[in-house]
PDB file of C-alpha atoms in Angstrom:
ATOM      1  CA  UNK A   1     101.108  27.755 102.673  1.00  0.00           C
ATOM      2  CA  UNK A   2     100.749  24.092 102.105  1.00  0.00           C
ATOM      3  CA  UNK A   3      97.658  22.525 102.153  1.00  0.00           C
ATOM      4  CA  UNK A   4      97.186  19.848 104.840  1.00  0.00           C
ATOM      5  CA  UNK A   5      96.419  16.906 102.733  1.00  0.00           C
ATOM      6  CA  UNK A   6      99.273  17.369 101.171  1.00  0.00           C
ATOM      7  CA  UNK A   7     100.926  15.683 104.361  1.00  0.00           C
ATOM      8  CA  UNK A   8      99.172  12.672 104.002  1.00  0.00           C
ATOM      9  CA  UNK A   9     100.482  12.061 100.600  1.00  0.00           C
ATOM     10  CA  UNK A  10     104.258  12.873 101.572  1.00  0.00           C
ATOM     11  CA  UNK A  11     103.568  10.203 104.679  1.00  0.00           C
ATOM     12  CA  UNK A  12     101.941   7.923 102.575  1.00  0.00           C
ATOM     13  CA  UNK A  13     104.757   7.825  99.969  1.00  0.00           C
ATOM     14  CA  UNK A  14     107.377   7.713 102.047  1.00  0.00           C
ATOM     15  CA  UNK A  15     106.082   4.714 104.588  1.00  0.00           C
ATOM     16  CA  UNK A  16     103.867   2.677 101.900  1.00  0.00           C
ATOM     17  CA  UNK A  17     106.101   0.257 100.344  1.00  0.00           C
ATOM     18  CA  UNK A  18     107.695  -0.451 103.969  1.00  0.00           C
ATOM     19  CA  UNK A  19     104.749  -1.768 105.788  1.00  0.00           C
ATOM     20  CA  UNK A  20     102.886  -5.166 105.968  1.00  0.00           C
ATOM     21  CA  UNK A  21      99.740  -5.892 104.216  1.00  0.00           C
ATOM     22  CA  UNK A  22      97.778  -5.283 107.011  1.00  0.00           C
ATOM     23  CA  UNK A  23      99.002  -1.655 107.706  1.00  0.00           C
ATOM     24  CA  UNK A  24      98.598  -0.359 104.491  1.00  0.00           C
ATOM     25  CA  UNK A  25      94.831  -1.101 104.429  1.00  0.00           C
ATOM     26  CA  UNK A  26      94.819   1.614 106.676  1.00  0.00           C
ATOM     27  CA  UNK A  27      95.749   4.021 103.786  1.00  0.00           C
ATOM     28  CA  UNK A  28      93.461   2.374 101.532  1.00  0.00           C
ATOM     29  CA  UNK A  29      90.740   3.197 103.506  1.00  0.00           C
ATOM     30  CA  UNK A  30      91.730   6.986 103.611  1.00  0.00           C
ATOM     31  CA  UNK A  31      92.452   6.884 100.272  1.00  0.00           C
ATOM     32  CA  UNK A  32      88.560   5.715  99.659  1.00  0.00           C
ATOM     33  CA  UNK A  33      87.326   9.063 101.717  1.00  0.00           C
ATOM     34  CA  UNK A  34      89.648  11.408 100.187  1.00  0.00           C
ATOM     35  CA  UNK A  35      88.254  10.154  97.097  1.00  0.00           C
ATOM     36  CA  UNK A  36      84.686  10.636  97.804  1.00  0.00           C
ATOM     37  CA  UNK A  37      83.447  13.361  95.726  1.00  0.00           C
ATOM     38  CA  UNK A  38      82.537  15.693  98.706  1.00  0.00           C
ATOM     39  CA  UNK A  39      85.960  15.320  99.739  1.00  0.00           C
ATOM     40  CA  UNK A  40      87.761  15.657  96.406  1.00  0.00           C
ATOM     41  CA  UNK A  41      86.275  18.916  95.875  1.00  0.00           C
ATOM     42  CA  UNK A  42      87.658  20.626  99.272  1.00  0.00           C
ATOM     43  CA  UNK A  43      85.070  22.870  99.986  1.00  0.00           C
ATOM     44  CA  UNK A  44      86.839  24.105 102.956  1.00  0.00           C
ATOM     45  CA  UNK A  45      90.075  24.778 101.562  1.00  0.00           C
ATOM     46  CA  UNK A  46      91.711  28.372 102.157  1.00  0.00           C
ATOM     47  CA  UNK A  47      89.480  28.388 105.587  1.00  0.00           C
ATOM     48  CA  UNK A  48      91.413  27.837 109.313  1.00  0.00           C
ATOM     49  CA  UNK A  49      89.398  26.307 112.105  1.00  0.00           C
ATOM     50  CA  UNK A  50      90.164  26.139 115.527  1.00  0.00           C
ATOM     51  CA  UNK A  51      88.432  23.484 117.716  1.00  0.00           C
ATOM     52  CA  UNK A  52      89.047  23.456 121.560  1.00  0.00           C
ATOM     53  CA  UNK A  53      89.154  20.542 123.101  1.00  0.00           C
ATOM     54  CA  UNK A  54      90.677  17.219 121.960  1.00  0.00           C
ATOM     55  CA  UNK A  55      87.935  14.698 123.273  1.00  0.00           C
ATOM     56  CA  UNK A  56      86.536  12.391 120.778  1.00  0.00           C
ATOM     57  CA  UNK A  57      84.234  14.641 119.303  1.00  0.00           C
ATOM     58  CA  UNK A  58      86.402  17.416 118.914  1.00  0.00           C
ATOM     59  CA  UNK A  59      88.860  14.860 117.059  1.00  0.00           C
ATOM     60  CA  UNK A  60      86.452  13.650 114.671  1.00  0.00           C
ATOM     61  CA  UNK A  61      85.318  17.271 113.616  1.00  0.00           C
ATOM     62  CA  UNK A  62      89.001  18.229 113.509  1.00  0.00           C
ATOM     63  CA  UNK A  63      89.432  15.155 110.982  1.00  0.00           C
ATOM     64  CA  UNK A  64      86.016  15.601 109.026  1.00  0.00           C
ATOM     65  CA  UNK A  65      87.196  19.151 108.244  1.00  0.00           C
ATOM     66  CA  UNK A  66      90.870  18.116 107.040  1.00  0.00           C
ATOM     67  CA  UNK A  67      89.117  15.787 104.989  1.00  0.00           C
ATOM     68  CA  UNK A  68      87.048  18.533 103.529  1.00  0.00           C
ATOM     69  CA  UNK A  69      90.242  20.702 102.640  1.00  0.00           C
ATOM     70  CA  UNK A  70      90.342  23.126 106.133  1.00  0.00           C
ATOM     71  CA  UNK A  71      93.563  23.809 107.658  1.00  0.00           C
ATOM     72  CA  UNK A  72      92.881  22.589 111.407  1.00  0.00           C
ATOM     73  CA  UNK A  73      94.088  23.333 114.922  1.00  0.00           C
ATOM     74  CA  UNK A  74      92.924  21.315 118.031  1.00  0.00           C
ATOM     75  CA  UNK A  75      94.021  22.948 120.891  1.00  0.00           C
ATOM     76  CA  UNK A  76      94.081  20.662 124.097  1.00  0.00           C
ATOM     77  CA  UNK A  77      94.829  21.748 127.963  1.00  0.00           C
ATOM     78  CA  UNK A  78      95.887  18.345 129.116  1.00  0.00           C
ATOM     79  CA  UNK A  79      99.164  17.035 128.087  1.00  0.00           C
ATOM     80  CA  UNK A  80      98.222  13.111 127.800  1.00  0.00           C
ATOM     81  CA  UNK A  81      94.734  11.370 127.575  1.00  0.00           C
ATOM     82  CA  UNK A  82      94.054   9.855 130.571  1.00  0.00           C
ATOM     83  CA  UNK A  83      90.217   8.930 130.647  1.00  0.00           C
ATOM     84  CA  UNK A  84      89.486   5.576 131.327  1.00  0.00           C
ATOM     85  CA  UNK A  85      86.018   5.669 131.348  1.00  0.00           C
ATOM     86  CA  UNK A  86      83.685   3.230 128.857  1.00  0.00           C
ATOM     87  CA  UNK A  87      81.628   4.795 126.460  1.00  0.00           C
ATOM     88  CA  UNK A  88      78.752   2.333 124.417  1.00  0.00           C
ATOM     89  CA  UNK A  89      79.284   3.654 120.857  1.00  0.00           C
ATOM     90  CA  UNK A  90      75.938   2.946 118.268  1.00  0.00           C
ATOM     91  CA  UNK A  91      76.521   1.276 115.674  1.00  0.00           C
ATOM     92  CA  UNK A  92      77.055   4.115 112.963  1.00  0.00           C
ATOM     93  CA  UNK A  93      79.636   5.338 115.203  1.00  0.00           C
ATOM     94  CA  UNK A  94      81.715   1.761 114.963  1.00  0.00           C
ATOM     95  CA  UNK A  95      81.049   2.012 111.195  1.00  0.00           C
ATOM     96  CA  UNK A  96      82.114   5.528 110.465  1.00  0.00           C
ATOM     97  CA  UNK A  97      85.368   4.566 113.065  1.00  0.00           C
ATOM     98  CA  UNK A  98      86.113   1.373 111.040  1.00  0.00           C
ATOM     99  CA  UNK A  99      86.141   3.421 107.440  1.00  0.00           C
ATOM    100  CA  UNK A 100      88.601   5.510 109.353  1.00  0.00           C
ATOM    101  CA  UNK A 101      90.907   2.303 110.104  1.00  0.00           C
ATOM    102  CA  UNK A 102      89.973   1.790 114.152  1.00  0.00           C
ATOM    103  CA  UNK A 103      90.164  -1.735 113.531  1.00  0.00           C
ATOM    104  CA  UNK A 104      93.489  -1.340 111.691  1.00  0.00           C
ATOM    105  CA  UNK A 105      95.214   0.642 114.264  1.00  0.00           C
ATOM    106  CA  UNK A 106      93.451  -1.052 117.349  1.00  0.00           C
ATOM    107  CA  UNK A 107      92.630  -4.507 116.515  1.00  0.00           C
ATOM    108  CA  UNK A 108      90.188  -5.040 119.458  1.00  0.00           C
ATOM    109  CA  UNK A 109      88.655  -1.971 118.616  1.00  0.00           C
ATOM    110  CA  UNK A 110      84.556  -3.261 119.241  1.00  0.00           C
ATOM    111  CA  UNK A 111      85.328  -6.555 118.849  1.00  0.00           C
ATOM    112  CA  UNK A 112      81.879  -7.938 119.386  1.00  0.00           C
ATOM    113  CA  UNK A 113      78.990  -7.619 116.733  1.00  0.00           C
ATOM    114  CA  UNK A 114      76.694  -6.265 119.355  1.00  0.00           C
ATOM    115  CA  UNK A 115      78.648  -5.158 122.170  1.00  0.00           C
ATOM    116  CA  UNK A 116      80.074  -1.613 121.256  1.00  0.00           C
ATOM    117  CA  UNK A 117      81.951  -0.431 124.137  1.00  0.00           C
ATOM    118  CA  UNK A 118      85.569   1.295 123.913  1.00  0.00           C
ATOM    119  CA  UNK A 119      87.069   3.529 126.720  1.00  0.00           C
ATOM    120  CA  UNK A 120      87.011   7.371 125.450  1.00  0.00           C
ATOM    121  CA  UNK A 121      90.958   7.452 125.606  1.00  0.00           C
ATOM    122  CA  UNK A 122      91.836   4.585 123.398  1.00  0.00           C
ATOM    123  CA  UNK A 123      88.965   6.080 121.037  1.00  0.00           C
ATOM    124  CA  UNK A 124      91.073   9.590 121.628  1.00  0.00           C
ATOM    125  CA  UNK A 125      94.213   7.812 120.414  1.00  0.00           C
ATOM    126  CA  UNK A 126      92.767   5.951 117.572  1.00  0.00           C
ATOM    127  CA  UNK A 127      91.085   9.453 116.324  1.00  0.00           C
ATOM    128  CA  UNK A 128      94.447  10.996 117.021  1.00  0.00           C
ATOM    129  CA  UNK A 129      96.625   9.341 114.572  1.00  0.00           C
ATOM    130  CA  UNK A 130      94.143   9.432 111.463  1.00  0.00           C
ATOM    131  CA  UNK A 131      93.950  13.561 112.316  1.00  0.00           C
ATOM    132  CA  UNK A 132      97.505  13.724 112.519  1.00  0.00           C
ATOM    133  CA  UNK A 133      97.861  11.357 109.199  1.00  0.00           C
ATOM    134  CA  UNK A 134      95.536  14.100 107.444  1.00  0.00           C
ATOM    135  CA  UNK A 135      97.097  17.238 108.558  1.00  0.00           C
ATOM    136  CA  UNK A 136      95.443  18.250 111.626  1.00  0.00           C
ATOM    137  CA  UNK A 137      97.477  19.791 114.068  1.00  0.00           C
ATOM    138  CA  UNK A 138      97.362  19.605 118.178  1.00  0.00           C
ATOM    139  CA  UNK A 139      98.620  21.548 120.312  1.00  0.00           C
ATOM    140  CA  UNK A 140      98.873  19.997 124.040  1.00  0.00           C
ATOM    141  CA  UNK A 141      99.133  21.844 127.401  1.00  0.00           C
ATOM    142  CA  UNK A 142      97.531  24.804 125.796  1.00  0.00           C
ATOM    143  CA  UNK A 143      94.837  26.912 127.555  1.00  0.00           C
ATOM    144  CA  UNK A 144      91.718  28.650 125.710  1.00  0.00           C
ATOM    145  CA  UNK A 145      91.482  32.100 127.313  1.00  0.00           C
ATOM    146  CA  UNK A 146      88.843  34.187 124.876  1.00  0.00           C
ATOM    147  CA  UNK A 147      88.054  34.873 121.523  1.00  0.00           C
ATOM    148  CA  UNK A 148      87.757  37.820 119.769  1.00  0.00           C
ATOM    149  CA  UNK A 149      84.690  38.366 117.699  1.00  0.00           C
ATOM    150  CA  UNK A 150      85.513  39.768 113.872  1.00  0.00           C
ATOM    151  CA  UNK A 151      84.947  43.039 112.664  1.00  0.00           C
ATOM    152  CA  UNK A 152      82.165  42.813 109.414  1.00  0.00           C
ATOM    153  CA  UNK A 153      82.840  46.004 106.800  1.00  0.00           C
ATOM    154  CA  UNK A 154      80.708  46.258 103.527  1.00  0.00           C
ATOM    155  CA  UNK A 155      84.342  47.393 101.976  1.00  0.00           C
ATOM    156  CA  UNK A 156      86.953  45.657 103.339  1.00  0.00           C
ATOM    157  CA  UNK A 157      84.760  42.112 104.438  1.00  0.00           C
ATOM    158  CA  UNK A 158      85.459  39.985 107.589  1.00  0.00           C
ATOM    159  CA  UNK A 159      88.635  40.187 109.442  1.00  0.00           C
ATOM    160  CA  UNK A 160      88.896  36.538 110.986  1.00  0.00           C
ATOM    161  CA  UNK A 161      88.642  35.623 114.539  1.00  0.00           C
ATOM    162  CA  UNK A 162      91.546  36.151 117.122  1.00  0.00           C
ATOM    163  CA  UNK A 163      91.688  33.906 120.042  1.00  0.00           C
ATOM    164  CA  UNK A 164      93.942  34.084 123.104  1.00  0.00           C
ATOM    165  CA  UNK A 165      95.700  30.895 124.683  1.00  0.00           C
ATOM    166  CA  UNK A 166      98.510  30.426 126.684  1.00  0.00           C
ATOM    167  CA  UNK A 167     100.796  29.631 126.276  1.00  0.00           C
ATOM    168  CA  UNK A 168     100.857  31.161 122.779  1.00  0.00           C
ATOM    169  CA  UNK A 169     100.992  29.232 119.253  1.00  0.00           C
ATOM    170  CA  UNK A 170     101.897  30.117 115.971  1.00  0.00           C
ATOM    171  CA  UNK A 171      98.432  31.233 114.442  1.00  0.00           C
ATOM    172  CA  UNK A 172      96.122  32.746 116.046  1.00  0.00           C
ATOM    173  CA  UNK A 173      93.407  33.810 113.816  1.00  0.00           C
ATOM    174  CA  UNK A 174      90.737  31.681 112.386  1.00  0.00           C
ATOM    175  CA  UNK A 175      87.887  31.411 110.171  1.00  0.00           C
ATOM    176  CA  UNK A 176      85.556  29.898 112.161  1.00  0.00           C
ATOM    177  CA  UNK A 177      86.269  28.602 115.933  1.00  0.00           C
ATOM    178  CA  UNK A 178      84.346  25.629 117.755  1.00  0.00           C
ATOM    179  CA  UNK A 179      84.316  24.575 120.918  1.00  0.00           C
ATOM    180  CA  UNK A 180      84.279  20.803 121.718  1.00  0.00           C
ATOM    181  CA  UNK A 181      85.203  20.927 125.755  1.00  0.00           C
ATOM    182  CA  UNK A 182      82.246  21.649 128.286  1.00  0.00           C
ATOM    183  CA  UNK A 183      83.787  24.385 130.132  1.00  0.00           C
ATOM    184  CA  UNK A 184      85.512  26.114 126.973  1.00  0.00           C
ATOM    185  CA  UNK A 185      82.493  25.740 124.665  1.00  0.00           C
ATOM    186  CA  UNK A 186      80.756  27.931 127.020  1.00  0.00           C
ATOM    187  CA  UNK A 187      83.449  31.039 126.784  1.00  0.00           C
ATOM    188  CA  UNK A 188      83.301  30.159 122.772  1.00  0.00           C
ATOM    189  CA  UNK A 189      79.821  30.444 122.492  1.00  0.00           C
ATOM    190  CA  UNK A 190      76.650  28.694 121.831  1.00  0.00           C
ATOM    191  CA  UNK A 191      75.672  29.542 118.247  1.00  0.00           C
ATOM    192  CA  UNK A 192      75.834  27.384 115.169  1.00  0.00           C
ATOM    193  CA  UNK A 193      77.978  27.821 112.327  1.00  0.00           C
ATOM    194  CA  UNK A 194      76.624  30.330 109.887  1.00  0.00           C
ATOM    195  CA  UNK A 195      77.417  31.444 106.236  1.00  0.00           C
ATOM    196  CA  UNK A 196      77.155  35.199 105.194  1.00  0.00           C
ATOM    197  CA  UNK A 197      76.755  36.030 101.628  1.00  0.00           C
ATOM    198  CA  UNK A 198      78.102  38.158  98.990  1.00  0.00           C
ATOM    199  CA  UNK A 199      74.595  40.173  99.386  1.00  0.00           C
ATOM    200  CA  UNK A 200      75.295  41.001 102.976  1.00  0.00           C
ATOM    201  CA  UNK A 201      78.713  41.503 102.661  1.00  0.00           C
ATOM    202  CA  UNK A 202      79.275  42.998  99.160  1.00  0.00           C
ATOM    203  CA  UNK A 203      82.845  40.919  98.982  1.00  0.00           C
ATOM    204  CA  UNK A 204      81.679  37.505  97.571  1.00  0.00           C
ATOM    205  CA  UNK A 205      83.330  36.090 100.641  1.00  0.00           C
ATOM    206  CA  UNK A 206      82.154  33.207 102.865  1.00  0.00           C
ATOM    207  CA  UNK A 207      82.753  33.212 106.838  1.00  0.00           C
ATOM    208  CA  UNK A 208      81.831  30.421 108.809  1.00  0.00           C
ATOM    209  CA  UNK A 209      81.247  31.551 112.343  1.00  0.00           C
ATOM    210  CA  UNK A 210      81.113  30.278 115.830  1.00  0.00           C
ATOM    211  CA  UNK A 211      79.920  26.815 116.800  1.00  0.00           C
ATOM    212  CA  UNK A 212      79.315  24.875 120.348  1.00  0.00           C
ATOM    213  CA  UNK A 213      80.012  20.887 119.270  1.00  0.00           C
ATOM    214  CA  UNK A 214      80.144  18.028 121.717  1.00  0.00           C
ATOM    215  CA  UNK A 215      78.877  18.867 125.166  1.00  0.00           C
ATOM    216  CA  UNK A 216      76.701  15.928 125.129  1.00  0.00           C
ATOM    217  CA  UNK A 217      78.708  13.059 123.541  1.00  0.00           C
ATOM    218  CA  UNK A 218      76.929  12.239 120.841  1.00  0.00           C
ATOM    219  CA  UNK A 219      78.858   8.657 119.793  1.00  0.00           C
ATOM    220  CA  UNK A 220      78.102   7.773 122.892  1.00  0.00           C
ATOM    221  CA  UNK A 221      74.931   6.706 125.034  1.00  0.00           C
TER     222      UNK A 221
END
């Protein structure tokens, strides 16, 4: 199984020498946060995650945890973005966007020093193509159903969760499952993410659990 950054290295070498000057800042700024020592370490390799929903929030987790070596699949029940509506971002927001290249791939991306407004689906696409540059994976037109909690043995350790969608993808079980849509999140459930140790388990494994992300926009006021 590859690992996902690898993708962004096969996309940067392949496209690099072929685009303008301004274009390839955009891989010089992703080459800064993959080399940020958090990042270089990949403390999430080896783990799947499964976020629903493919709102802003859920896309900047989804990209966060690439970034930090997880193998990540959005899933998304709407087949385009289509919200229109203007969301005032604060200023850490614009920040962390512009290390991400916003500006790069939307030039009028908060143009103004103190006017930070951006419509939620241009901020969709702009958090789109950085996930998809870093490995993440979306899967449109696909309906969260239920999960399926996993089963904890002091012998065997965690079996990972199962969730049902439909229509069906190719991997179904995950290490840890959040939900980033407001009427999903609920059926995901409302507990934070949670670590259980080799003392509890007896297997020296780590499992991170369940979260609820994003129900209140938190880029946005």
């Amino acid at each position: 199984m590859a690992e996902p950054w690898h993708l962004y290295y096969q996309i940067k070498a392949a496209v690099y020498s072929k685009l303008g000057f301004r274009k390839k800042q955009l891989f010089k700024l992703l080459d800064a946060r993959f080399n940020v020592d958090v990042y270089k370490q990949k403390p999430a390799a080896k783990k799947r995650v499964c976020i629903v929903g493919a709102g802003p929030v859920g896309l900047r987790a989804a990209v966060e945890l690439a970034l930090l070596g997880s193998h990540m699949s959005v899933l998304e029940k709407r087949t385009k973005f289509s919200r229109e509506n203007m969301l005032h971002l604060w200023p850490w927001v614009v920040q962390d966007m512009a290390s991400l290249g916003a500006k790069i791939l939307f030039p009028k991306f908060c143009m103004s020093r103190t006017y930070f407004h951006v419509s939620t689906r241009q901020l969709q696409l702009v958090l789109l193509k950085v996930a998809l540059l870093v490995g993440v994976e979306l899967h449109t037109a696909t309906d969260f159903k239920a999960i399926v909690p996993p089963q904890l043995s002091p012998v065997s350790g965690i079996s990972p969760y199962t969730i049902k969608v439909k229509p069906k993808i190719s991997e179904l079980e995950f290490t840890a499952v959040l939900g980033a849509s407001g009427a999903a999140a609920a059926d995901v459930a409302a507990v934070a993410a949670f670590w259980i140790d080799e003392t509890s388990l007896g297997s020296g494994d780590r499992m991170c659990g369940v979260a609820l992300i994003g129900q209140e926009n938190p880029a946005a006021e």
